[in-house]
Amino acid sequence: MRVIAGKYRSRRLKTVDSSSTRPTTDKNKENLFNMIGPYFDGGICLDLFAGSGGLGIEAMSRGMDELYSVDKQYRAYQVIKDNFNDLKLDGHVYKMDYRKALDKFYEMHLSFDLVLLDPPYSMKINESIINYLLEHSMLNDGCIIVIEDKIEEALTFNKPFYLYKQQTYGITILQIIKYKGEHS
């Protein structure tokens, strides 16, 4: 796995040697960032089920200012830290359950411009995470939320969200939604 574009282009990333994580392929990562960017003019990114940290690192490489990566598995946490250290990337890595992370970020008064949601398949938690972020005012106007899940878990959206783009890959679906806040 490698960084596709931007500041850290072509740099190799370590991956988690575990069946409980599924790294996004370079091709799918490139397609994703071409759909949402491909580059950013700053902002804060949340990678809530980070695995090896590849998607969040790609966002930083393409112009995000700050990155919060979360994974509850120790091996994933360690790989993310190693990848940050190898790139000399100043990011925030947390080894904790996503619910505790959301509560912590709320207490820190964080709000995000890009949210990456790629939880283990069939957890059926993406909608509740998005609702939490909305109810706790943790989404900046124009925030992009990227969801990867099984096709049968695809979500439908109502105001203040709208489906921006959607793409299927085999048994998975990639949904990109945008948040249109009060001031958009």
mmCIF file with all atom_site columns, C-alpha atoms in Angstrom:
data_model
loop_
_atom_site.group_PDB
_atom_site.id
_atom_site.type_symbol
_atom_site.label_atom_id
_atom_site.label_alt_id
_atom_site.label_comp_id
_atom_site.label_asym_id
_atom_site.label_entity_id
_atom_site.label_seq_id
_atom_site.pdbx_PDB_ins_code
_atom_site.Cartn_x
_atom_site.Cartn_y
_atom_site.Cartn_z
_atom_site.occupancy
_atom_site.B_iso_or_equiv
_atom_site.pdbx_formal_charge
_atom_site.auth_seq_id
_atom_site.auth_comp_id
_atom_site.auth_asym_id
_atom_site.auth_atom_id
_atom_site.pdbx_PDB_model_num
ATOM 1   C CA . MET A 1 1   ? 0.000   0.000   0.000  1.00 0.00 ? 1   MET A CA 1
ATOM 2   C CA . ARG A 1 2   ? 1.241   3.488   -0.823 1.00 0.00 ? 2   ARG A CA 1
ATOM 3   C CA . VAL A 1 3   ? 0.246   7.137   -0.766 1.00 0.00 ? 3   VAL A CA 1
ATOM 4   C CA . ILE A 1 4   ? -1.208  7.975   -4.187 1.00 0.00 ? 4   ILE A CA 1
ATOM 5   C CA . ALA A 1 5   ? -0.761  11.755  -4.507 1.00 0.00 ? 5   ALA A CA 1
ATOM 6   C CA . GLY A 1 6   ? 0.266   14.947  -2.778 1.00 0.00 ? 6   GLY A CA 1
ATOM 7   C CA . LYS A 1 7   ? 2.999   15.721  -0.284 1.00 0.00 ? 7   LYS A CA 1
ATOM 8   C CA . TYR A 1 8   ? 3.744   12.060  0.576  1.00 0.00 ? 8   TYR A CA 1
ATOM 9   C CA . ARG A 1 9   ? 3.200   10.699  -2.940 1.00 0.00 ? 9   ARG A CA 1
ATOM 10  C CA . SER A 1 10  ? 4.619   7.210   -3.620 1.00 0.00 ? 10  SER A CA 1
ATOM 11  C CA . ARG A 1 11  ? 5.608   6.657   0.004  1.00 0.00 ? 11  ARG A CA 1
ATOM 12  C CA . ARG A 1 12  ? 4.948   3.105   1.157  1.00 0.00 ? 12  ARG A CA 1
ATOM 13  C CA . LEU A 1 13  ? 2.719   2.479   4.148  1.00 0.00 ? 13  LEU A CA 1
ATOM 14  C CA . LYS A 1 14  ? 2.770   -0.419  6.553  1.00 0.00 ? 14  LYS A CA 1
ATOM 15  C CA . THR A 1 15  ? -0.423  -2.445  6.792  1.00 0.00 ? 15  THR A CA 1
ATOM 16  C CA . VAL A 1 16  ? -2.016  -4.391  9.617  1.00 0.00 ? 16  VAL A CA 1
ATOM 17  C CA . ASP A 1 17  ? -1.304  -8.103  9.355  1.00 0.00 ? 17  ASP A CA 1
ATOM 18  C CA . SER A 1 18  ? -4.748  -9.212  10.462 1.00 0.00 ? 18  SER A CA 1
ATOM 19  C CA . SER A 1 19  ? -7.935  -10.593 8.971  1.00 0.00 ? 19  SER A CA 1
ATOM 20  C CA . SER A 1 20  ? -9.955  -8.052  10.973 1.00 0.00 ? 20  SER A CA 1
ATOM 21  C CA . THR A 1 21  ? -8.900  -5.093  8.819  1.00 0.00 ? 21  THR A CA 1
ATOM 22  C CA . ARG A 1 22  ? -9.404  -4.544  5.091  1.00 0.00 ? 22  ARG A CA 1
ATOM 23  C CA . PRO A 1 23  ? -7.025  -1.993  3.638  1.00 0.00 ? 23  PRO A CA 1
ATOM 24  C CA . THR A 1 24  ? -8.530  0.060   0.843  1.00 0.00 ? 24  THR A CA 1
ATOM 25  C CA . THR A 1 25  ? -6.735  -0.860  -2.378 1.00 0.00 ? 25  THR A CA 1
ATOM 26  C CA . ASP A 1 26  ? -4.617  1.793   -4.070 1.00 0.00 ? 26  ASP A CA 1
ATOM 27  C CA . LYS A 1 27  ? -7.018  1.810   -7.032 1.00 0.00 ? 27  LYS A CA 1
ATOM 28  C CA . ASN A 1 28  ? -10.104 2.326   -4.845 1.00 0.00 ? 28  ASN A CA 1
ATOM 29  C CA . LYS A 1 29  ? -8.275  4.975   -2.801 1.00 0.00 ? 29  LYS A CA 1
ATOM 30  C CA . GLU A 1 30  ? -7.353  6.858   -5.968 1.00 0.00 ? 30  GLU A CA 1
ATOM 31  C CA . ASN A 1 31  ? -10.958 6.646   -7.230 1.00 0.00 ? 31  ASN A CA 1
ATOM 32  C CA . LEU A 1 32  ? -12.274 7.866   -3.879 1.00 0.00 ? 32  LEU A CA 1
ATOM 33  C CA . PHE A 1 33  ? -10.025 10.910  -3.727 1.00 0.00 ? 33  PHE A CA 1
ATOM 34  C CA . ASN A 1 34  ? -10.696 11.780  -7.363 1.00 0.00 ? 34  ASN A CA 1
ATOM 35  C CA . MET A 1 35  ? -14.397 11.826  -6.437 1.00 0.00 ? 35  MET A CA 1
ATOM 36  C CA . ILE A 1 36  ? -14.073 14.022  -3.329 1.00 0.00 ? 36  ILE A CA 1
ATOM 37  C CA . GLY A 1 37  ? -11.152 16.280  -4.156 1.00 0.00 ? 37  GLY A CA 1
ATOM 38  C CA . PRO A 1 38  ? -8.795  15.394  -5.350 1.00 0.00 ? 38  PRO A CA 1
ATOM 39  C CA . TYR A 1 39  ? -7.037  17.990  -3.151 1.00 0.00 ? 39  TYR A CA 1
ATOM 40  C CA . PHE A 1 40  ? -8.046  19.945  -0.060 1.00 0.00 ? 40  PHE A CA 1
ATOM 41  C CA . ASP A 1 41  ? -7.462  23.484  1.085  1.00 0.00 ? 41  ASP A CA 1
ATOM 42  C CA . GLY A 1 42  ? -6.971  22.675  4.752  1.00 0.00 ? 42  GLY A CA 1
ATOM 43  C CA . GLY A 1 43  ? -9.451  21.295  7.234  1.00 0.00 ? 43  GLY A CA 1
ATOM 44  C CA . ILE A 1 44  ? -9.728  18.642  9.923  1.00 0.00 ? 44  ILE A CA 1
ATOM 45  C CA . CYS A 1 45  ? -10.140 14.953  9.046  1.00 0.00 ? 45  CYS A CA 1
ATOM 46  C CA . LEU A 1 46  ? -11.559 12.162  11.204 1.00 0.00 ? 46  LEU A CA 1
ATOM 47  C CA . ASP A 1 47  ? -10.647 8.577   10.241 1.00 0.00 ? 47  ASP A CA 1
ATOM 48  C CA . LEU A 1 48  ? -12.793 6.693   12.742 1.00 0.00 ? 48  LEU A CA 1
ATOM 49  C CA . PHE A 1 49  ? -11.975 3.060   11.848 1.00 0.00 ? 49  PHE A CA 1
ATOM 50  C CA . ALA A 1 50  ? -8.488  3.788   10.586 1.00 0.00 ? 50  ALA A CA 1
ATOM 51  C CA . GLY A 1 51  ? -6.937  0.320   10.198 1.00 0.00 ? 51  GLY A CA 1
ATOM 52  C CA . SER A 1 52  ? -3.455  1.167   8.912  1.00 0.00 ? 52  SER A CA 1
ATOM 53  C CA . GLY A 1 53  ? -4.331  4.859   8.607  1.00 0.00 ? 53  GLY A CA 1
ATOM 54  C CA . GLY A 1 54  ? -4.013  4.925   4.818  1.00 0.00 ? 54  GLY A CA 1
ATOM 55  C CA . LEU A 1 55  ? -7.128  6.959   3.990  1.00 0.00 ? 55  LEU A CA 1
ATOM 56  C CA . GLY A 1 56  ? -6.452  9.637   6.591  1.00 0.00 ? 56  GLY A CA 1
ATOM 57  C CA . ILE A 1 57  ? -2.798  9.841   5.574  1.00 0.00 ? 57  ILE A CA 1
ATOM 58  C CA . GLU A 1 58  ? -3.877  10.233  1.953  1.00 0.00 ? 58  GLU A CA 1
ATOM 59  C CA . ALA A 1 59  ? -6.153  13.117  3.013  1.00 0.00 ? 59  ALA A CA 1
ATOM 60  C CA . MET A 1 60  ? -3.241  14.778  4.832  1.00 0.00 ? 60  MET A CA 1
ATOM 61  C CA . SER A 1 61  ? -0.993  14.261  1.823  1.00 0.00 ? 61  SER A CA 1
ATOM 62  C CA . ARG A 1 62  ? -3.626  16.016  -0.309 1.00 0.00 ? 62  ARG A CA 1
ATOM 63  C CA . GLY A 1 63  ? -3.937  19.092  1.896  1.00 0.00 ? 63  GLY A CA 1
ATOM 64  C CA . MET A 1 64  ? -5.877  18.457  5.109  1.00 0.00 ? 64  MET A CA 1
ATOM 65  C CA . ASP A 1 65  ? -4.368  20.360  8.052  1.00 0.00 ? 65  ASP A CA 1
ATOM 66  C CA . GLU A 1 66  ? -5.113  17.965  10.880 1.00 0.00 ? 66  GLU A CA 1
ATOM 67  C CA . LEU A 1 67  ? -5.906  14.257  11.234 1.00 0.00 ? 67  LEU A CA 1
ATOM 68  C CA . TYR A 1 68  ? -7.547  12.276  14.038 1.00 0.00 ? 68  TYR A CA 1
ATOM 69  C CA . SER A 1 69  ? -7.137  8.519   13.480 1.00 0.00 ? 69  SER A CA 1
ATOM 70  C CA . VAL A 1 70  ? -8.936  6.001   15.680 1.00 0.00 ? 70  VAL A CA 1
ATOM 71  C CA . ASP A 1 71  ? -8.802  2.222   15.887 1.00 0.00 ? 71  ASP A CA 1
ATOM 72  C CA . LYS A 1 72  ? -9.520  -0.006  18.861 1.00 0.00 ? 72  LYS A CA 1
ATOM 73  C CA . GLN A 1 73  ? -7.103  -2.782  17.856 1.00 0.00 ? 73  GLN A CA 1
ATOM 74  C CA . TYR A 1 74  ? -3.612  -2.506  19.268 1.00 0.00 ? 74  TYR A CA 1
ATOM 75  C CA . ARG A 1 75  ? -1.942  -3.765  16.055 1.00 0.00 ? 75  ARG A CA 1
ATOM 76  C CA . ALA A 1 76  ? -3.780  -1.177  13.972 1.00 0.00 ? 76  ALA A CA 1
ATOM 77  C CA . TYR A 1 77  ? -2.949  1.579   16.457 1.00 0.00 ? 77  TYR A CA 1
ATOM 78  C CA . GLN A 1 78  ? 0.743   0.633   16.339 1.00 0.00 ? 78  GLN A CA 1
ATOM 79  C CA . VAL A 1 79  ? 0.822   0.507   12.519 1.00 0.00 ? 79  VAL A CA 1
ATOM 80  C CA . ILE A 1 80  ? -0.811  3.948   12.305 1.00 0.00 ? 80  ILE A CA 1
ATOM 81  C CA . LYS A 1 81  ? 1.769   5.345   14.732 1.00 0.00 ? 81  LYS A CA 1
ATOM 82  C CA . ASP A 1 82  ? 4.586   3.725   12.709 1.00 0.00 ? 82  ASP A CA 1
ATOM 83  C CA . ASN A 1 83  ? 3.212   5.184   9.466  1.00 0.00 ? 83  ASN A CA 1
ATOM 84  C CA . PHE A 1 84  ? 2.937   8.639   11.053 1.00 0.00 ? 84  PHE A CA 1
ATOM 85  C CA . ASN A 1 85  ? 6.504   8.369   12.363 1.00 0.00 ? 85  ASN A CA 1
ATOM 86  C CA . ASP A 1 86  ? 7.886   7.126   9.020  1.00 0.00 ? 86  ASP A CA 1
ATOM 87  C CA . LEU A 1 87  ? 6.301   10.102  7.235  1.00 0.00 ? 87  LEU A CA 1
ATOM 88  C CA . LYS A 1 88  ? 7.116   12.533  10.065 1.00 0.00 ? 88  LYS A CA 1
ATOM 89  C CA . LEU A 1 89  ? 3.414   13.285  10.079 1.00 0.00 ? 89  LEU A CA 1
ATOM 90  C CA . ASP A 1 90  ? 2.059   15.223  13.030 1.00 0.00 ? 90  ASP A CA 1
ATOM 91  C CA . GLY A 1 91  ? -1.310  13.569  13.588 1.00 0.00 ? 91  GLY A CA 1
ATOM 92  C CA . HIS A 1 92  ? -3.403  12.334  16.492 1.00 0.00 ? 92  HIS A CA 1
ATOM 93  C CA . VAL A 1 93  ? -3.744  8.572   16.975 1.00 0.00 ? 93  VAL A CA 1
ATOM 94  C CA . TYR A 1 94  ? -6.138  7.008   19.463 1.00 0.00 ? 94  TYR A CA 1
ATOM 95  C CA . LYS A 1 95  ? -6.504  3.388   20.504 1.00 0.00 ? 95  LYS A CA 1
ATOM 96  C CA . MET A 1 96  ? -10.103 3.282   21.644 1.00 0.00 ? 96  MET A CA 1
ATOM 97  C CA . ASP A 1 97  ? -13.631 2.295   20.755 1.00 0.00 ? 97  ASP A CA 1
ATOM 98  C CA . TYR A 1 98  ? -15.309 4.652   18.295 1.00 0.00 ? 98  TYR A CA 1
ATOM 99  C CA . ARG A 1 99  ? -17.989 5.673   20.825 1.00 0.00 ? 99  ARG A CA 1
ATOM 100 C CA . LYS A 1 100 ? -15.394 6.751   23.384 1.00 0.00 ? 100 LYS A CA 1
ATOM 101 C CA . ALA A 1 101 ? -13.498 8.573   20.645 1.00 0.00 ? 101 ALA A CA 1
ATOM 102 C CA . LEU A 1 102 ? -16.599 10.507  19.574 1.00 0.00 ? 102 LEU A CA 1
ATOM 103 C CA . ASP A 1 103 ? -17.296 11.489  23.185 1.00 0.00 ? 103 ASP A CA 1
ATOM 104 C CA . LYS A 1 104 ? -13.664 12.579  23.610 1.00 0.00 ? 104 LYS A CA 1
ATOM 105 C CA . PHE A 1 105 ? -13.704 14.672  20.441 1.00 0.00 ? 105 PHE A CA 1
ATOM 106 C CA . TYR A 1 106 ? -16.971 16.286  21.532 1.00 0.00 ? 106 TYR A CA 1
ATOM 107 C CA . GLU A 1 107 ? -15.382 17.217  24.864 1.00 0.00 ? 107 GLU A CA 1
ATOM 108 C CA . MET A 1 108 ? -12.437 18.671  22.903 1.00 0.00 ? 108 MET A CA 1
ATOM 109 C CA . HIS A 1 109 ? -14.912 20.829  20.891 1.00 0.00 ? 109 HIS A CA 1
ATOM 110 C CA . LEU A 1 110 ? -13.710 19.374  17.582 1.00 0.00 ? 110 LEU A CA 1
ATOM 111 C CA . SER A 1 111 ? -15.618 19.691  14.342 1.00 0.00 ? 111 SER A CA 1
ATOM 112 C CA . PHE A 1 112 ? -14.639 18.068  11.072 1.00 0.00 ? 112 PHE A CA 1
ATOM 113 C CA . ASP A 1 113 ? -14.395 18.870  7.376  1.00 0.00 ? 113 ASP A CA 1
ATOM 114 C CA . LEU A 1 114 ? -13.855 15.272  6.245  1.00 0.00 ? 114 LEU A CA 1
ATOM 115 C CA . VAL A 1 115 ? -15.108 12.126  8.005  1.00 0.00 ? 115 VAL A CA 1
ATOM 116 C CA . LEU A 1 116 ? -14.003 8.667   6.859  1.00 0.00 ? 116 LEU A CA 1
ATOM 117 C CA . LEU A 1 117 ? -16.265 5.789   7.991  1.00 0.00 ? 117 LEU A CA 1
ATOM 118 C CA . ASP A 1 118 ? -15.175 2.266   7.105  1.00 0.00 ? 118 ASP A CA 1
ATOM 119 C CA . PRO A 1 119 ? -16.276 0.136   10.070 1.00 0.00 ? 119 PRO A CA 1
ATOM 120 C CA . PRO A 1 120 ? -16.250 -3.653  10.039 1.00 0.00 ? 120 PRO A CA 1
ATOM 121 C CA . TYR A 1 121 ? -18.998 -4.788  7.700  1.00 0.00 ? 121 TYR A CA 1
ATOM 122 C CA . SER A 1 122 ? -22.459 -5.525  9.095  1.00 0.00 ? 122 SER A CA 1
ATOM 123 C CA . MET A 1 123 ? -22.039 -3.411  12.244 1.00 0.00 ? 123 MET A CA 1
ATOM 124 C CA . LYS A 1 124 ? -24.864 -1.167  11.017 1.00 0.00 ? 124 LYS A CA 1
ATOM 125 C CA . ILE A 1 125 ? -23.526 1.887   12.862 1.00 0.00 ? 125 ILE A CA 1
ATOM 126 C CA . ASN A 1 126 ? -22.848 4.472   10.160 1.00 0.00 ? 126 ASN A CA 1
ATOM 127 C CA . GLU A 1 127 ? -26.219 6.190   10.512 1.00 0.00 ? 127 GLU A CA 1
ATOM 128 C CA . SER A 1 128 ? -25.922 6.453   14.297 1.00 0.00 ? 128 SER A CA 1
ATOM 129 C CA . ILE A 1 129 ? -22.384 7.869   13.975 1.00 0.00 ? 129 ILE A CA 1
ATOM 130 C CA . ILE A 1 130 ? -23.550 10.490  11.494 1.00 0.00 ? 130 ILE A CA 1
ATOM 131 C CA . ASN A 1 131 ? -26.475 11.400  13.752 1.00 0.00 ? 131 ASN A CA 1
ATOM 132 C CA . TYR A 1 132 ? -24.124 11.723  16.742 1.00 0.00 ? 132 TYR A CA 1
ATOM 133 C CA . LEU A 1 133 ? -21.826 14.050  14.789 1.00 0.00 ? 133 LEU A CA 1
ATOM 134 C CA . LEU A 1 134 ? -24.817 16.148  13.701 1.00 0.00 ? 134 LEU A CA 1
ATOM 135 C CA . GLU A 1 135 ? -26.492 16.308  17.128 1.00 0.00 ? 135 GLU A CA 1
ATOM 136 C CA . HIS A 1 136 ? -23.214 17.312  18.785 1.00 0.00 ? 136 HIS A CA 1
ATOM 137 C CA . SER A 1 137 ? -22.384 20.002  16.172 1.00 0.00 ? 137 SER A CA 1
ATOM 138 C CA . MET A 1 138 ? -19.214 18.205  15.103 1.00 0.00 ? 138 MET A CA 1
ATOM 139 C CA . LEU A 1 139 ? -19.630 18.772  11.345 1.00 0.00 ? 139 LEU A CA 1
ATOM 140 C CA . ASN A 1 140 ? -18.430 21.934  9.661  1.00 0.00 ? 140 ASN A CA 1
ATOM 141 C CA . ASP A 1 141 ? -20.559 23.390  6.867  1.00 0.00 ? 141 ASP A CA 1
ATOM 142 C CA . GLY A 1 142 ? -19.746 21.523  3.653  1.00 0.00 ? 142 GLY A CA 1
ATOM 143 C CA . CYS A 1 143 ? -18.287 18.525  5.519  1.00 0.00 ? 143 CYS A CA 1
ATOM 144 C CA . ILE A 1 144 ? -17.751 15.487  3.313  1.00 0.00 ? 144 ILE A CA 1
ATOM 145 C CA . ILE A 1 145 ? -18.553 12.092  4.835  1.00 0.00 ? 145 ILE A CA 1
ATOM 146 C CA . VAL A 1 146 ? -17.203 8.994   3.113  1.00 0.00 ? 146 VAL A CA 1
ATOM 147 C CA . ILE A 1 147 ? -18.897 5.689   3.942  1.00 0.00 ? 147 ILE A CA 1
ATOM 148 C CA . GLU A 1 148 ? -17.713 2.271   2.812  1.00 0.00 ? 148 GLU A CA 1
ATOM 149 C CA . ASP A 1 149 ? -19.976 -0.664  3.655  1.00 0.00 ? 149 ASP A CA 1
ATOM 150 C CA . LYS A 1 150 ? -21.789 -3.657  2.175  1.00 0.00 ? 150 LYS A CA 1
ATOM 151 C CA . ILE A 1 151 ? -24.217 -2.797  -0.616 1.00 0.00 ? 151 ILE A CA 1
ATOM 152 C CA . GLU A 1 152 ? -27.195 -3.947  1.457  1.00 0.00 ? 152 GLU A CA 1
ATOM 153 C CA . GLU A 1 153 ? -26.172 -1.470  4.196  1.00 0.00 ? 153 GLU A CA 1
ATOM 154 C CA . ALA A 1 154 ? -26.402 1.568   1.874  1.00 0.00 ? 154 ALA A CA 1
ATOM 155 C CA . LEU A 1 155 ? -27.962 4.567   3.584  1.00 0.00 ? 155 LEU A CA 1
ATOM 156 C CA . THR A 1 156 ? -30.513 7.096   2.363  1.00 0.00 ? 156 THR A CA 1
ATOM 157 C CA . PHE A 1 157 ? -30.127 10.726  3.344  1.00 0.00 ? 157 PHE A CA 1
ATOM 158 C CA . ASN A 1 158 ? -32.343 13.684  4.150  1.00 0.00 ? 158 ASN A CA 1
ATOM 159 C CA . LYS A 1 159 ? -31.585 17.331  4.844  1.00 0.00 ? 159 LYS A CA 1
ATOM 160 C CA . PRO A 1 160 ? -29.132 18.564  6.016  1.00 0.00 ? 160 PRO A CA 1
ATOM 161 C CA . PHE A 1 161 ? -27.287 15.790  4.130  1.00 0.00 ? 161 PHE A CA 1
ATOM 162 C CA . TYR A 1 162 ? -27.305 14.921  0.486  1.00 0.00 ? 162 TYR A CA 1
ATOM 163 C CA . LEU A 1 163 ? -25.784 12.097  -1.493 1.00 0.00 ? 163 LEU A CA 1
ATOM 164 C CA . TYR A 1 164 ? -22.986 13.613  -3.547 1.00 0.00 ? 164 TYR A CA 1
ATOM 165 C CA . LYS A 1 165 ? -21.640 10.498  -5.280 1.00 0.00 ? 165 LYS A CA 1
ATOM 166 C CA . GLN A 1 166 ? -21.977 6.745   -5.013 1.00 0.00 ? 166 GLN A CA 1
ATOM 167 C CA . GLN A 1 167 ? -19.979 3.862   -6.472 1.00 0.00 ? 167 GLN A CA 1
ATOM 168 C CA . THR A 1 168 ? -20.181 0.090   -6.056 1.00 0.00 ? 168 THR A CA 1
ATOM 169 C CA . TYR A 1 169 ? -17.188 -2.239  -5.977 1.00 0.00 ? 169 TYR A CA 1
ATOM 170 C CA . GLY A 1 170 ? -18.206 -5.911  -5.910 1.00 0.00 ? 170 GLY A CA 1
ATOM 171 C CA . ILE A 1 171 ? -20.094 -6.441  -2.642 1.00 0.00 ? 171 ILE A CA 1
ATOM 172 C CA . THR A 1 172 ? -19.257 -2.985  -1.267 1.00 0.00 ? 172 THR A CA 1
ATOM 173 C CA . ILE A 1 173 ? -20.664 0.475   -1.787 1.00 0.00 ? 173 ILE A CA 1
ATOM 174 C CA . LEU A 1 174 ? -18.872 3.760   -1.415 1.00 0.00 ? 174 LEU A CA 1
ATOM 175 C CA . GLN A 1 175 ? -21.195 6.640   -0.534 1.00 0.00 ? 175 GLN A CA 1
ATOM 176 C CA . ILE A 1 176 ? -20.034 10.226  -0.399 1.00 0.00 ? 176 ILE A CA 1
ATOM 177 C CA . ILE A 1 177 ? -22.386 12.578  1.355  1.00 0.00 ? 177 ILE A CA 1
ATOM 178 C CA . LYS A 1 178 ? -22.154 16.275  2.042  1.00 0.00 ? 178 LYS A CA 1
ATOM 179 C CA . TYR A 1 179 ? -23.433 18.178  5.011  1.00 0.00 ? 179 TYR A CA 1
ATOM 180 C CA . LYS A 1 180 ? -25.162 21.427  4.209  1.00 0.00 ? 180 LYS A CA 1
ATOM 181 C CA . GLY A 1 181 ? -25.264 23.264  7.506  1.00 0.00 ? 181 GLY A CA 1
ATOM 182 C CA . GLU A 1 182 ? -27.191 26.368  8.446  1.00 0.00 ? 182 GLU A CA 1
ATOM 183 C CA . HIS A 1 183 ? -24.607 28.709  6.940  1.00 0.00 ? 183 HIS A CA 1
ATOM 184 C CA . SER A 1 184 ? -24.091 26.934  3.590  1.00 0.00 ? 184 SER A CA 1
#
